[in-house]
XYZ file of C-alpha atoms in Angstrom:
441
model
C -46.927 -55.566 43.783
C -50.274 -53.898 43.417
C -50.808 -50.201 43.274
C -53.072 -48.604 45.820
C -54.936 -46.921 42.970
C -57.991 -48.499 41.384
C -56.966 -49.270 37.806
C -57.777 -51.855 35.175
C -54.051 -52.350 34.434
C -50.907 -51.948 36.426
C -47.260 -51.298 35.451
C -44.258 -53.335 36.422
C -42.720 -51.176 39.103
C -39.239 -49.614 39.176
C -38.291 -48.483 42.641
C -35.926 -45.472 42.645
C -32.584 -46.214 44.244
C -33.008 -50.004 44.394
C -31.002 -52.348 42.210
C -29.797 -49.541 39.896
C -26.307 -51.016 39.582
C -27.755 -54.051 37.822
C -29.443 -52.059 35.053
C -26.435 -52.014 32.715
C -25.941 -55.774 32.992
C -29.548 -56.507 32.186
C -30.082 -53.757 29.641
C -30.040 -55.767 26.432
C -31.982 -58.705 27.874
C -34.662 -56.488 29.277
C -34.867 -54.523 26.038
C -35.854 -57.699 24.187
C -38.375 -58.631 26.863
C -41.738 -57.052 27.351
C -41.185 -53.528 28.651
C -44.484 -52.987 30.272
C -46.877 -55.723 31.242
C -50.340 -55.568 32.550
C -53.168 -57.928 33.067
C -56.769 -57.378 33.309
C -58.133 -58.200 36.706
C -59.511 -61.399 35.304
C -55.994 -62.505 34.302
C -56.466 -61.919 30.574
C -53.408 -60.170 29.073
C -53.916 -56.643 27.803
C -51.725 -54.618 25.424
C -48.547 -52.966 26.684
C -48.724 -49.322 27.506
C -45.522 -47.535 26.576
C -46.081 -43.864 27.164
C -46.768 -41.416 29.906
C -49.041 -38.499 30.089
C -47.255 -35.206 30.553
C -46.816 -34.477 34.222
C -47.895 -37.950 35.301
C -45.409 -40.314 36.879
C -45.956 -44.029 36.148
C -46.727 -46.504 38.842
C -43.634 -48.684 39.382
C -42.964 -52.221 40.568
C -40.015 -54.578 40.781
C -39.748 -58.089 39.330
C -39.444 -61.100 41.589
C -35.649 -61.111 41.487
C -35.435 -57.529 42.686
C -33.632 -56.476 39.521
C -34.742 -53.197 37.940
C -36.022 -53.667 34.404
C -35.618 -51.570 31.221
C -38.527 -49.144 31.686
C -36.374 -47.174 34.138
C -35.284 -45.085 31.155
C -38.782 -43.613 31.308
C -38.466 -42.709 34.967
C -37.817 -39.195 36.128
C -34.092 -39.849 36.499
C -33.927 -41.290 32.986
C -35.676 -38.310 31.494
C -33.359 -35.922 33.332
C -30.328 -37.866 32.104
C -31.500 -37.698 28.484
C -32.191 -33.983 28.864
C -28.697 -33.433 30.288
C -27.083 -35.292 27.367
C -29.130 -33.261 24.885
C -28.167 -29.954 26.498
C -24.505 -30.987 26.674
C -24.541 -31.740 22.935
C -25.905 -28.272 22.212
C -23.292 -26.620 24.450
C -20.424 -28.488 22.747
C -21.750 -27.540 19.298
C -21.912 -23.881 20.306
C -18.532 -23.768 22.033
C -16.517 -25.540 19.298
C -16.492 -22.571 16.865
C -15.580 -20.252 19.755
C -12.680 -22.485 20.747
C -11.486 -22.598 17.146
C -11.731 -18.796 16.861
C -9.731 -18.436 20.081
C -7.123 -20.844 18.725
C -6.796 -18.772 15.553
C -6.614 -15.556 17.540
C -3.936 -16.720 19.936
C -2.040 -19.135 17.721
C 1.721 -18.929 18.127
C 4.369 -19.578 15.582
C 7.421 -21.626 16.450
C 10.505 -20.079 14.933
C 12.756 -22.501 13.190
C 16.117 -22.149 14.927
C 18.228 -19.401 13.366
C 21.036 -21.000 11.392
C 23.272 -17.943 11.247
C 23.539 -14.550 12.868
C 24.683 -11.968 10.341
C 26.651 -8.787 10.891
C 27.091 -5.811 8.581
C 30.781 -5.154 7.886
C 32.171 -1.650 7.481
C 31.245 -0.656 3.950
C 31.666 2.561 1.992
C 28.370 2.013 0.175
C 25.995 0.903 2.946
C 25.674 2.212 6.508
C 23.872 0.158 9.145
C 21.171 2.056 11.039
C 19.628 -0.639 13.237
C 18.616 -4.296 13.391
C 16.199 -6.417 15.390
C 15.094 -10.034 15.711
C 11.887 -10.802 13.843
C 10.018 -13.598 12.109
C 8.494 -12.672 8.721
C 6.976 -15.370 6.544
C 5.857 -14.018 3.159
C 6.990 -11.862 0.240
C 4.319 -9.192 0.791
C 4.796 -9.055 4.562
C 7.424 -6.261 4.622
C 6.579 -2.734 3.394
C 8.312 0.608 3.982
C 6.971 4.140 3.601
C 8.463 7.592 4.054
C 8.490 7.325 7.848
C 7.607 3.761 8.802
C 8.234 0.073 8.279
C 5.300 -2.340 8.458
C 5.474 -6.109 8.654
C 3.301 -9.030 9.680
C 5.075 -11.563 11.859
C 6.386 -11.731 15.395
C 9.181 -10.145 17.402
C 9.606 -13.023 19.842
C 9.632 -16.786 19.584
C 6.499 -18.600 20.809
C 4.477 -15.431 20.358
C 1.311 -14.739 18.329
C 1.719 -12.926 15.034
C 1.210 -9.168 14.934
C 1.029 -6.381 12.429
C 3.937 -4.211 13.575
C 4.756 -0.584 12.786
C 8.367 0.552 13.275
C 10.030 3.938 12.975
C 12.002 3.844 9.731
C 15.149 5.557 11.058
C 15.358 4.108 14.581
C 13.542 0.765 14.433
C 11.488 1.736 17.478
C 8.127 -0.016 17.809
C 5.280 2.442 17.304
C 2.400 -0.026 17.663
C 1.428 -3.674 17.346
C -1.916 -5.228 16.455
C -2.508 -8.954 16.962
C -3.492 -10.852 13.833
C -5.683 -13.915 13.573
C -4.325 -17.109 12.113
C -4.096 -17.037 8.300
C -4.023 -13.219 8.221
C -1.255 -11.559 6.195
C -0.194 -8.021 5.327
C -0.879 -7.431 1.624
C -0.382 -3.715 1.045
C -1.171 -0.165 2.122
C -1.795 3.334 0.848
C -2.086 6.712 2.559
C -5.446 5.787 4.144
C -5.640 2.050 4.677
C -3.731 -1.091 5.525
C -4.960 -4.154 3.632
C -4.904 -7.595 5.249
C -5.776 -10.895 3.580
C -7.662 -13.595 5.476
C -7.549 -17.097 4.025
C -10.456 -19.491 4.336
C -9.927 -22.057 7.077
C -9.856 -25.713 6.167
C -10.960 -28.860 7.927
C -10.368 -32.310 6.511
C -12.976 -34.835 7.616
C -13.544 -37.113 4.701
C -13.957 -34.649 1.818
C -12.075 -31.370 2.162
C -14.307 -28.536 3.282
C -13.722 -24.774 3.324
C -15.009 -22.855 6.304
C -15.863 -19.260 5.573
C -14.448 -17.472 2.532
C -11.159 -15.808 1.723
C -11.386 -12.063 2.165
C -9.557 -8.744 2.098
C -9.978 -6.485 5.139
C -9.172 -2.758 5.123
C -8.106 -1.022 8.339
C -7.621 2.678 9.005
C -3.860 3.312 8.931
C -4.021 5.607 11.995
C -6.603 4.019 14.312
C -6.501 0.465 12.916
C -10.282 0.345 13.028
C -11.892 -1.892 10.425
C -13.224 0.099 7.465
C -14.533 -2.667 5.212
C -14.124 -6.304 4.262
C -14.827 -8.085 0.997
C -15.252 -11.846 0.603
C -14.330 -13.978 -2.398
C -16.455 -17.121 -2.278
C -14.842 -20.338 -3.410
C -11.275 -19.086 -2.961
C -8.878 -20.681 -0.499
C -6.613 -17.608 -0.433
C -6.415 -14.093 -1.862
C -3.547 -11.717 -2.541
C -3.219 -8.133 -3.723
C -1.170 -8.003 -6.905
C -1.062 -4.228 -7.109
C -2.613 -1.039 -5.774
C -3.357 1.447 -8.571
C -4.763 4.814 -7.488
C -8.232 3.933 -6.118
C -8.232 0.275 -7.171
C -6.918 -2.990 -5.750
C -5.999 -5.737 -8.205
C -6.780 -8.963 -6.345
C -5.894 -12.518 -7.317
C -8.642 -14.732 -5.891
C -8.251 -18.193 -7.347
C -10.697 -18.353 -10.261
C -9.551 -14.990 -11.638
C -8.583 -11.389 -11.017
C -10.879 -8.847 -9.367
C -10.746 -5.061 -9.271
C -11.926 -3.613 -5.951
C -12.396 -0.009 -4.841
C -9.746 0.908 -2.246
C -12.080 3.091 -0.146
C -15.306 1.079 -0.133
C -14.289 -2.517 -0.864
C -16.905 -2.774 -3.615
C -16.049 -5.086 -6.507
C -15.639 -3.129 -9.723
C -15.425 -6.217 -11.923
C -14.182 -9.784 -12.007
C -13.324 -12.523 -12.194
C -11.225 -11.816 -15.281
C -8.466 -13.676 -17.076
C -6.460 -10.563 -17.871
C -5.260 -7.692 -15.742
C -4.704 -4.073 -16.715
C -1.297 -3.466 -15.157
C -0.627 0.084 -16.287
C -1.360 2.603 -19.023
C 0.360 5.641 -20.515
C -0.696 7.836 -23.417
C -2.073 5.433 -26.065
C -0.480 2.243 -24.691
C -1.785 -0.079 -21.997
C -0.057 -3.087 -20.460
C -2.000 -6.243 -19.740
C -1.157 -9.498 -18.073
C -3.062 -12.228 -19.845
C -3.263 -16.011 -19.700
C -4.272 -16.759 -23.301
C -1.248 -19.006 -23.900
C 0.456 -19.024 -20.539
C 1.277 -15.887 -18.535
C 2.133 -13.078 -20.963
C 2.846 -9.364 -20.552
C 1.071 -7.679 -23.475
C 1.333 -4.141 -24.812
C -1.849 -2.999 -26.593
C -2.636 0.152 -28.561
C -5.632 1.685 -26.785
C -7.145 3.320 -29.893
C -6.833 0.433 -32.338
C -6.760 -2.502 -29.923
C -3.795 -3.959 -31.789
C -1.133 -5.926 -29.943
C 2.181 -4.028 -29.987
C 4.294 -6.755 -28.388
C 4.126 -9.799 -26.097
C 6.645 -10.873 -23.501
C 6.527 -14.299 -21.859
C 6.370 -14.096 -18.084
C 7.794 -16.336 -15.384
C 5.610 -17.708 -12.620
C 4.543 -15.314 -9.836
C 5.891 -12.114 -11.430
C 6.308 -8.851 -9.546
C 5.904 -5.640 -11.581
C 7.219 -2.122 -11.052
C 6.449 0.560 -13.666
C 8.815 3.533 -13.835
C 8.207 5.972 -16.701
C 8.875 3.930 -19.861
C 10.528 1.079 -17.978
C 8.998 -2.109 -16.655
C 10.805 -3.938 -13.838
C 9.994 -7.606 -13.335
C 11.006 -9.838 -10.439
C 9.930 -13.415 -9.860
C 11.683 -14.968 -6.872
C 9.412 -17.225 -4.806
C 10.002 -18.908 -1.469
C 12.703 -21.543 -1.650
C 13.397 -21.067 -5.369
C 15.762 -18.995 -7.481
C 14.290 -16.233 -9.604
C 15.472 -13.216 -11.520
C 15.238 -9.461 -11.982
C 14.914 -7.732 -15.353
C 14.076 -4.403 -16.987
C 12.057 -4.055 -20.202
C 11.713 -1.136 -22.582
C 8.034 -0.213 -22.365
C 7.914 0.851 -26.019
C 9.447 -2.213 -27.641
C 9.330 -4.970 -25.006
C 13.083 -5.399 -25.385
C 14.995 -6.712 -22.358
C 17.443 -3.996 -21.241
C 19.185 -5.998 -18.534
C 18.685 -9.224 -16.652
C 20.015 -10.633 -13.373
C 19.716 -14.302 -12.456
C 19.944 -16.294 -9.208
C 17.845 -13.760 -7.304
C 16.370 -15.055 -4.035
C 14.405 -11.997 -2.887
C 11.750 -9.684 -4.229
C 12.885 -6.450 -5.897
C 12.593 -2.952 -4.406
C 12.870 0.268 -6.425
C 13.642 3.732 -5.072
C 15.314 6.830 -6.544
C 16.303 5.058 -9.751
C 17.974 2.140 -7.940
C 16.814 -1.483 -7.885
C 17.666 -3.570 -4.785
C 17.614 -7.357 -4.453
C 19.578 -10.237 -2.914
C 21.561 -12.317 -5.354
C 23.033 -15.743 -4.731
C 26.496 -16.737 -5.869
C 27.227 -20.141 -7.390
C 25.888 -23.253 -5.695
C 22.816 -25.456 -5.429
C 19.984 -23.560 -3.749
C 17.271 -25.371 -1.858
C 19.496 -27.577 0.278
C 20.271 -26.543 3.821
C 23.784 -25.424 2.884
C 25.291 -21.974 3.382
C 25.925 -20.270 0.017
C 27.501 -16.889 -0.634
C 25.033 -14.094 -1.378
C 25.056 -10.314 -1.521
C 22.718 -7.351 -1.471
C 22.770 -5.705 -4.892
C 22.039 -2.089 -5.866
C 21.806 -1.610 -9.654
C 20.912 1.253 -11.967
C 17.285 0.966 -13.048
C 18.013 1.772 -16.715
C 21.377 0.203 -17.419
C 21.607 -2.580 -14.852
C 25.022 -1.240 -13.825
C 26.070 -2.338 -10.331
C 26.116 0.696 -8.030
C 26.819 -1.078 -4.761
C 27.075 -4.478 -3.096
C 27.088 -5.740 0.460
C 28.264 -9.120 1.725
C 26.994 -9.923 5.195
C 29.226 -11.677 7.724
C 29.188 -14.585 7.585
C 28.489 -14.259 3.878
C 26.785 -17.640 3.503
C 22.994 -17.849 3.792
C 20.729 -20.898 3.967
C 17.473 -21.818 2.298
C 16.178 -23.740 5.309
C 14.781 -26.262 2.806
C 12.617 -23.475 1.409
C 11.293 -22.227 4.768
C 13.403 -19.052 4.997
C 12.312 -15.804 3.384
C 14.689 -13.143 2.054
C 13.067 -9.741 1.570
C 13.973 -6.171 0.641
C 12.047 -2.904 0.713
C 13.252 0.643 0.145
C 12.132 4.196 0.832
C 14.300 7.007 -0.485
C 17.841 5.770 0.305
C 16.840 3.611 3.303
C 16.901 -0.101 2.500
C 15.377 -2.788 4.741
C 16.700 -6.331 4.400
C 15.176 -9.392 6.050
C 17.432 -12.453 6.357
C 15.303 -15.482 7.155
C 18.096 -17.798 8.252
C 19.123 -15.334 10.968
C 15.631 -14.059 11.817
C 17.032 -10.547 11.349
C 15.540 -7.320 10.018
C 18.355 -4.893 9.155
C 18.035 -1.217 8.153
C 20.725 0.269 5.903
C 21.378 3.655 4.354
C 22.630 3.464 0.773
C 25.450 5.986 0.358
C 25.495 7.180 -3.239
C 25.476 10.387 -5.244
C 22.776 9.038 -7.551
């Protein structure tokens, strides 16, 4: 088929809309054949021409069999198809992070079925104020203040996780703020609420971290973001303590000190942490030979005493006393008091399954009776109230039924206290219970 134009060479023609269904079948064969052929008018072969000038459409022809040959990919339809595929690839690449962000933002948490529903029996030492159903999943996720209770979790099954503020005395919901996936309540002071955000992880061949773990500070009244600080290379971060205007943050490779108001790093990473100081003595947590609590004379720098620490210790400093708790999820821990001057252990309680809470000279925790913890069996346990100095038992409370379950390590058991109001979270019942401790102390 000869073009009407006067040319020295002519292209094999592809006619739009004719024989297109046969292209796929002949694709590989035609690819190996000559794509474009031309002959000089005298019949002498000339070189193939395999490009098009911008804005110029090639002259097409069909072979003798009527089958469209491979050069159709250079036709207008082919170019449009390639452009569409290219644009679609860009759109998918742009949308994927947005979809993942939306998934994090709206992710829901399936509650493991509550094993038991606990009641508070009539007790001369504890008075029940209120209770509600809740799902709380970490040791730092429940905090009480003079007027409020804060927790990160959810109030309903199949619901996203929120940061929730409750009235301390009534349990009424004051506000809720939705959290993104991997966000956790870490602590608060009079100005700010501090939330940790873990790095996200994708496994595709080698493990990769997306983003960086960070601490985010929100205004405690408006919940507007005040600052955020990232810790590159860390999968997760946690706030060990809040001391005046400084956060002590554990961020994987070491400990960092961060300003509470600005989020600026003061120093770090370090391998020891200044826990507290009084007069000429300071208390450090160091990792020289395993985790150690160390008392150091500030003036001379001499070590006064060392005390070996358990894993994941919790510290509370009260005058010359040091309270240490170390229960972790799914494992038994303990509660102890040390003399700050000598490092001597004043009292010690074992088989503790919760954190410790201290208020008005009383230490609260949940203690397990005899039995093997960690299996999904109901074991007797009780809420304990002990004297901070002597370890004397001031009050106990057995819930009904008294047995609690570990949920194979998935259930949390938490306590927090403000004045004489004690909050207890029982993971196997998905229950947050407020109690008033009735004592003359």
